[in-house]
Amino acid sequence: MELCRGKKDATEAGKKKIVVIDDPISSLSHIYVFNVGRLIHNEFLRTEKYEQVFLLTHSLYFFYEMTDTNKDRRKEQQKLFRIRKNTAGSEILEMNYEEIQNDYHSYWFVIKDDKQPPALIANCMRNIIEYFFNFVEKKDLNNVFQKPAMQENRFQAFCRYINRESHSLGQNIFDIKEFNYADFKDAFALVFKENGYEEHYKRMIK
């Protein structure tokens, strides 16, 4: 920050700078989101000292803290992008403010991309199931995995992964390196269908 404010040496000519702030909020500093956000706003955004400021983050809370709530001002002063990385490489996509809603929606965004790493897709599926059924619907999923529809051989890897990775079970976590995306997606859809939430699945997966 001090280098952004000043110069490398006394002879350096004054010039506007391009600043890149890379992920200033970690999982251990989330309680300081507001303080860090105010510091960046005051030092880098509410000033004309800098030519451009690039701010990178994976924190949804920090994203909302930094984006301008005024639609017209946001359109004039800020541009929003999503960096998507999968097995095909990385790409930068322009996005609208309204596209970012919450972590739950972000998980659905990931599982629709079959080029994402298998471990990430499987983990997002688990997070969706756990959040929707355990925290929103207050349902016990133990019975759904015993239903005849879930007993097909091609669904067994999915069932084992979801059960073993659940926070509610005291079993060791294992890392999934590869899987059949179609089988996992079909089994994932079946969980919602068997519990009477097929319409919710169709709405979120489209």
mmCIF file of C-alpha atoms in Angstrom:
data_model
loop_
_atom_site.group_PDB
_atom_site.id
_atom_site.type_symbol
_atom_site.label_atom_id
_atom_site.label_comp_id
_atom_site.label_asym_id
_atom_site.label_seq_id
_atom_site.Cartn_x
_atom_site.Cartn_y
_atom_site.Cartn_z
ATOM 1 C CA MET A 1 0.000 0.000 0.000
ATOM 2 C CA GLU A 2 2.820 2.382 0.845
ATOM 3 C CA LEU A 3 4.445 1.709 -2.529
ATOM 4 C CA CYS A 4 1.144 2.506 -4.255
ATOM 5 C CA ARG A 5 0.973 5.794 -2.397
ATOM 6 C CA GLY A 6 4.542 6.868 -3.064
ATOM 7 C CA LYS A 7 7.500 6.329 -5.381
ATOM 8 C CA LYS A 8 10.333 3.843 -5.604
ATOM 9 C CA ASP A 9 12.867 6.668 -5.448
ATOM 10 C CA ALA A 10 12.957 10.454 -5.236
ATOM 11 C CA THR A 11 13.656 10.903 -8.955
ATOM 12 C CA GLU A 12 10.660 8.927 -10.174
ATOM 13 C CA ALA A 13 8.150 11.049 -12.067
ATOM 14 C CA GLY A 14 4.627 11.178 -10.751
ATOM 15 C CA LYS A 15 2.281 8.946 -12.700
ATOM 16 C CA LYS A 16 -1.014 7.200 -12.266
ATOM 17 C CA LYS A 17 -0.738 3.521 -11.457
ATOM 18 C CA ILE A 18 -2.626 0.329 -12.154
ATOM 19 C CA VAL A 19 -3.199 -1.587 -8.917
ATOM 20 C CA VAL A 20 -3.978 -5.301 -8.582
ATOM 21 C CA ILE A 21 -5.319 -6.489 -5.210
ATOM 22 C CA ASP A 22 -5.316 -10.282 -5.179
ATOM 23 C CA ASP A 23 -7.739 -11.981 -2.792
ATOM 24 C CA PRO A 24 -7.267 -9.864 0.364
ATOM 25 C CA ILE A 25 -9.804 -11.938 2.333
ATOM 26 C CA SER A 26 -8.909 -15.470 3.412
ATOM 27 C CA SER A 27 -10.991 -18.039 5.280
ATOM 28 C CA LEU A 28 -9.238 -16.916 8.473
ATOM 29 C CA SER A 29 -9.907 -13.199 7.997
ATOM 30 C CA HIS A 30 -13.597 -13.244 7.060
ATOM 31 C CA ILE A 31 -14.513 -11.413 10.279
ATOM 32 C CA TYR A 32 -12.530 -8.435 8.987
ATOM 33 C CA VAL A 33 -14.409 -8.169 5.684
ATOM 34 C CA PHE A 34 -15.956 -4.807 6.549
ATOM 35 C CA ASN A 35 -12.699 -3.283 7.827
ATOM 36 C CA VAL A 36 -10.660 -4.468 4.846
ATOM 37 C CA GLY A 37 -13.416 -3.323 2.499
ATOM 38 C CA ARG A 38 -13.508 0.173 3.990
ATOM 39 C CA LEU A 39 -9.723 0.424 3.756
ATOM 40 C CA ILE A 40 -9.728 -0.484 0.054
ATOM 41 C CA HIS A 41 -12.674 1.810 -0.669
ATOM 42 C CA ASN A 42 -10.996 4.777 0.999
ATOM 43 C CA GLU A 43 -7.490 4.187 -0.292
ATOM 44 C CA PHE A 44 -8.068 2.902 -3.823
ATOM 45 C CA LEU A 45 -11.640 3.419 -5.024
ATOM 46 C CA ARG A 46 -12.726 6.810 -3.728
ATOM 47 C CA THR A 47 -9.810 8.588 -5.326
ATOM 48 C CA GLU A 48 -8.516 9.513 -8.756
ATOM 49 C CA LYS A 49 -4.887 8.728 -7.910
ATOM 50 C CA TYR A 50 -4.974 5.398 -9.735
ATOM 51 C CA GLU A 51 -5.612 4.690 -13.397
ATOM 52 C CA GLN A 52 -7.266 1.323 -12.728
ATOM 53 C CA VAL A 53 -7.834 -1.002 -9.799
ATOM 54 C CA PHE A 54 -8.267 -4.751 -10.312
ATOM 55 C CA LEU A 55 -9.736 -6.551 -7.319
ATOM 56 C CA LEU A 56 -9.766 -10.359 -7.255
ATOM 57 C CA THR A 57 -11.758 -12.345 -4.707
ATOM 58 C CA HIS A 58 -13.486 -15.673 -4.177
ATOM 59 C CA SER A 59 -15.403 -14.388 -1.140
ATOM 60 C CA LEU A 60 -19.062 -13.698 -1.853
ATOM 61 C CA TYR A 61 -19.386 -11.460 1.206
ATOM 62 C CA PHE A 62 -16.373 -9.419 0.178
ATOM 63 C CA PHE A 63 -17.738 -9.161 -3.374
ATOM 64 C CA TYR A 64 -20.914 -7.534 -2.070
ATOM 65 C CA GLU A 65 -18.916 -5.302 0.244
ATOM 66 C CA MET A 66 -16.874 -3.952 -2.667
ATOM 67 C CA THR A 67 -19.506 -3.583 -5.396
ATOM 68 C CA ASP A 68 -21.415 -0.319 -5.518
ATOM 69 C CA THR A 69 -25.068 -0.729 -4.527
ATOM 70 C CA ASN A 70 -26.046 2.192 -6.754
ATOM 71 C CA LYS A 71 -26.865 0.649 -10.144
ATOM 72 C CA ASP A 72 -26.071 3.717 -12.266
ATOM 73 C CA ARG A 73 -22.814 4.470 -10.471
ATOM 74 C CA ARG A 74 -21.799 0.817 -10.597
ATOM 75 C CA LYS A 75 -22.428 0.696 -14.349
ATOM 76 C CA GLU A 76 -20.291 3.784 -14.870
ATOM 77 C CA GLN A 77 -17.378 2.987 -12.566
ATOM 78 C CA GLN A 78 -17.166 -0.792 -12.165
ATOM 79 C CA LYS A 79 -16.987 -3.783 -14.482
ATOM 80 C CA LEU A 80 -17.558 -7.286 -13.171
ATOM 81 C CA PHE A 81 -15.903 -10.440 -14.473
ATOM 82 C CA ARG A 82 -15.869 -14.107 -13.547
ATOM 83 C CA ILE A 83 -12.720 -16.193 -14.005
ATOM 84 C CA ARG A 84 -13.723 -19.748 -14.836
ATOM 85 C CA LYS A 85 -11.144 -22.508 -14.754
ATOM 86 C CA ASN A 86 -11.646 -26.088 -15.858
ATOM 87 C CA THR A 87 -9.731 -28.849 -17.626
ATOM 88 C CA ALA A 88 -9.904 -26.888 -20.889
ATOM 89 C CA GLY A 89 -8.077 -23.934 -19.325
ATOM 90 C CA SER A 90 -9.141 -20.572 -17.933
ATOM 91 C CA GLU A 91 -11.425 -17.933 -19.378
ATOM 92 C CA ILE A 92 -12.633 -14.518 -18.272
ATOM 93 C CA LEU A 93 -16.363 -13.919 -18.652
ATOM 94 C CA GLU A 94 -18.119 -10.599 -18.224
ATOM 95 C CA MET A 95 -21.035 -10.891 -15.826
ATOM 96 C CA ASN A 96 -23.940 -8.918 -14.442
ATOM 97 C CA TYR A 97 -24.298 -7.993 -10.795
ATOM 98 C CA GLU A 98 -27.590 -9.900 -10.628
ATOM 99 C CA GLU A 99 -25.895 -13.176 -11.621
ATOM 100 C CA ILE A 100 -24.184 -13.485 -8.239
ATOM 101 C CA GLN A 101 -26.767 -14.478 -5.659
ATOM 102 C CA ASN A 102 -25.331 -16.757 -2.984
ATOM 103 C CA ASP A 103 -23.070 -19.755 -2.437
ATOM 104 C CA TYR A 104 -25.938 -22.158 -3.118
ATOM 105 C CA HIS A 105 -26.420 -20.774 -6.628
ATOM 106 C CA SER A 106 -22.664 -20.805 -7.186
ATOM 107 C CA TYR A 107 -22.563 -24.545 -6.484
ATOM 108 C CA TRP A 108 -25.173 -25.131 -9.196
ATOM 109 C CA PHE A 109 -23.118 -23.044 -11.615
ATOM 110 C CA VAL A 110 -20.143 -25.374 -11.053
ATOM 111 C CA ILE A 111 -21.944 -28.695 -11.465
ATOM 112 C CA LYS A 112 -23.401 -27.649 -14.823
ATOM 113 C CA ASP A 113 -19.867 -27.473 -16.250
ATOM 114 C CA ASP A 114 -18.661 -31.027 -16.956
ATOM 115 C CA LYS A 115 -15.127 -29.744 -17.584
ATOM 116 C CA GLN A 116 -14.651 -28.771 -13.946
ATOM 117 C CA PRO A 117 -12.378 -31.049 -11.855
ATOM 118 C CA PRO A 118 -14.279 -34.149 -10.653
ATOM 119 C CA ALA A 119 -13.503 -33.441 -6.998
ATOM 120 C CA LEU A 120 -14.980 -29.941 -7.293
ATOM 121 C CA ILE A 121 -18.175 -31.116 -9.027
ATOM 122 C CA ALA A 122 -18.722 -33.925 -6.526
ATOM 123 C CA ASN A 123 -18.083 -31.619 -3.580
ATOM 124 C CA CYS A 124 -20.524 -29.013 -4.919
ATOM 125 C CA MET A 125 -23.169 -31.715 -5.363
ATOM 126 C CA ARG A 126 -22.655 -32.738 -1.750
ATOM 127 C CA ASN A 127 -22.875 -29.117 -0.575
ATOM 128 C CA ILE A 128 -26.134 -28.581 -2.479
ATOM 129 C CA ILE A 129 -27.724 -31.736 -1.091
ATOM 130 C CA GLU A 130 -26.568 -31.027 2.432
ATOM 131 C CA TYR A 131 -27.718 -27.409 2.364
ATOM 132 C CA PHE A 132 -31.078 -27.993 0.693
ATOM 133 C CA PHE A 133 -32.200 -31.081 2.577
ATOM 134 C CA ASN A 134 -30.496 -30.745 5.960
ATOM 135 C CA PHE A 135 -30.719 -27.005 6.530
ATOM 136 C CA VAL A 136 -33.622 -25.803 4.372
ATOM 137 C CA GLU A 137 -36.019 -28.747 4.286
ATOM 138 C CA LYS A 138 -34.841 -30.311 7.579
ATOM 139 C CA LYS A 139 -34.981 -33.775 6.022
ATOM 140 C CA ASP A 140 -32.945 -36.859 6.821
ATOM 141 C CA LEU A 141 -31.365 -38.220 3.647
ATOM 142 C CA ASN A 142 -30.438 -41.609 5.083
ATOM 143 C CA ASN A 143 -33.614 -43.206 3.735
ATOM 144 C CA VAL A 144 -33.411 -41.840 0.203
ATOM 145 C CA PHE A 145 -30.177 -43.714 -0.518
ATOM 146 C CA GLN A 146 -31.910 -46.974 0.419
ATOM 147 C CA LYS A 147 -34.696 -46.548 -2.138
ATOM 148 C CA PRO A 148 -34.746 -49.020 -5.069
ATOM 149 C CA ALA A 149 -34.151 -46.256 -7.620
ATOM 150 C CA MET A 150 -30.782 -45.468 -6.014
ATOM 151 C CA GLN A 151 -29.585 -49.082 -5.960
ATOM 152 C CA GLU A 152 -28.353 -49.214 -9.558
ATOM 153 C CA ASN A 153 -24.679 -50.135 -9.728
ATOM 154 C CA ARG A 154 -23.787 -46.952 -11.593
ATOM 155 C CA PHE A 155 -25.098 -44.834 -8.698
ATOM 156 C CA GLN A 156 -23.100 -46.549 -5.946
ATOM 157 C CA ALA A 157 -20.002 -44.348 -6.241
ATOM 158 C CA PHE A 158 -22.212 -41.271 -5.904
ATOM 159 C CA CYS A 159 -24.046 -42.637 -2.854
ATOM 160 C CA ARG A 160 -20.815 -43.616 -1.112
ATOM 161 C CA TYR A 161 -19.259 -40.229 -1.794
ATOM 162 C CA ILE A 162 -22.232 -38.191 -0.567
ATOM 163 C CA ASN A 163 -22.576 -40.294 2.582
ATOM 164 C CA ARG A 164 -18.888 -40.397 3.470
ATOM 165 C CA GLU A 165 -18.348 -36.710 2.739
ATOM 166 C CA SER A 166 -21.319 -35.537 4.775
ATOM 167 C CA HIS A 167 -20.444 -33.340 7.750
ATOM 168 C CA SER A 168 -22.987 -35.293 9.767
ATOM 169 C CA LEU A 169 -21.004 -38.526 9.546
ATOM 170 C CA GLY A 170 -17.813 -39.166 11.473
ATOM 171 C CA GLN A 171 -16.040 -41.010 8.682
ATOM 172 C CA ASN A 172 -12.757 -40.235 7.011
ATOM 173 C CA ILE A 173 -12.877 -37.873 4.067
ATOM 174 C CA PHE A 174 -11.443 -39.200 0.831
ATOM 175 C CA ASP A 175 -10.468 -37.404 -2.341
ATOM 176 C CA ILE A 176 -12.262 -38.320 -5.549
ATOM 177 C CA LYS A 177 -9.918 -38.150 -8.534
ATOM 178 C CA GLU A 178 -12.238 -39.138 -11.363
ATOM 179 C CA PHE A 179 -15.816 -40.204 -11.904
ATOM 180 C CA ASN A 180 -18.483 -40.708 -14.539
ATOM 181 C CA TYR A 181 -20.089 -37.273 -14.825
ATOM 182 C CA ALA A 182 -23.296 -38.614 -16.403
ATOM 183 C CA ASP A 183 -23.790 -41.167 -13.609
ATOM 184 C CA PHE A 184 -23.208 -38.602 -10.879
ATOM 185 C CA LYS A 185 -25.509 -36.082 -12.545
ATOM 186 C CA ASP A 186 -28.280 -38.678 -12.986
ATOM 187 C CA ALA A 187 -27.963 -39.806 -9.371
ATOM 188 C CA PHE A 188 -27.927 -36.195 -8.192
ATOM 189 C CA ALA A 189 -31.153 -35.508 -10.116
ATOM 190 C CA LEU A 190 -32.711 -38.670 -8.714
ATOM 191 C CA VAL A 191 -32.179 -37.481 -5.136
ATOM 192 C CA PHE A 192 -34.415 -34.486 -5.821
ATOM 193 C CA LYS A 193 -36.954 -36.514 -7.798
ATOM 194 C CA GLU A 194 -37.299 -39.206 -5.121
ATOM 195 C CA ASN A 195 -37.918 -36.535 -2.483
ATOM 196 C CA GLY A 196 -40.529 -34.629 -4.479
ATOM 197 C CA TYR A 197 -38.341 -31.703 -5.549
ATOM 198 C CA GLU A 198 -37.880 -32.475 -9.236
ATOM 199 C CA GLU A 199 -39.163 -29.029 -10.249
ATOM 200 C CA HIS A 200 -36.567 -27.355 -8.052
ATOM 201 C CA TYR A 201 -33.847 -29.419 -9.727
ATOM 202 C CA LYS A 202 -35.089 -28.542 -13.220
ATOM 203 C CA ARG A 203 -35.243 -24.851 -12.358
ATOM 204 C CA MET A 204 -31.714 -24.756 -10.957
ATOM 205 C CA ILE A 205 -29.997 -26.966 -13.542
ATOM 206 C CA LYS A 206 -31.280 -25.214 -16.676
#
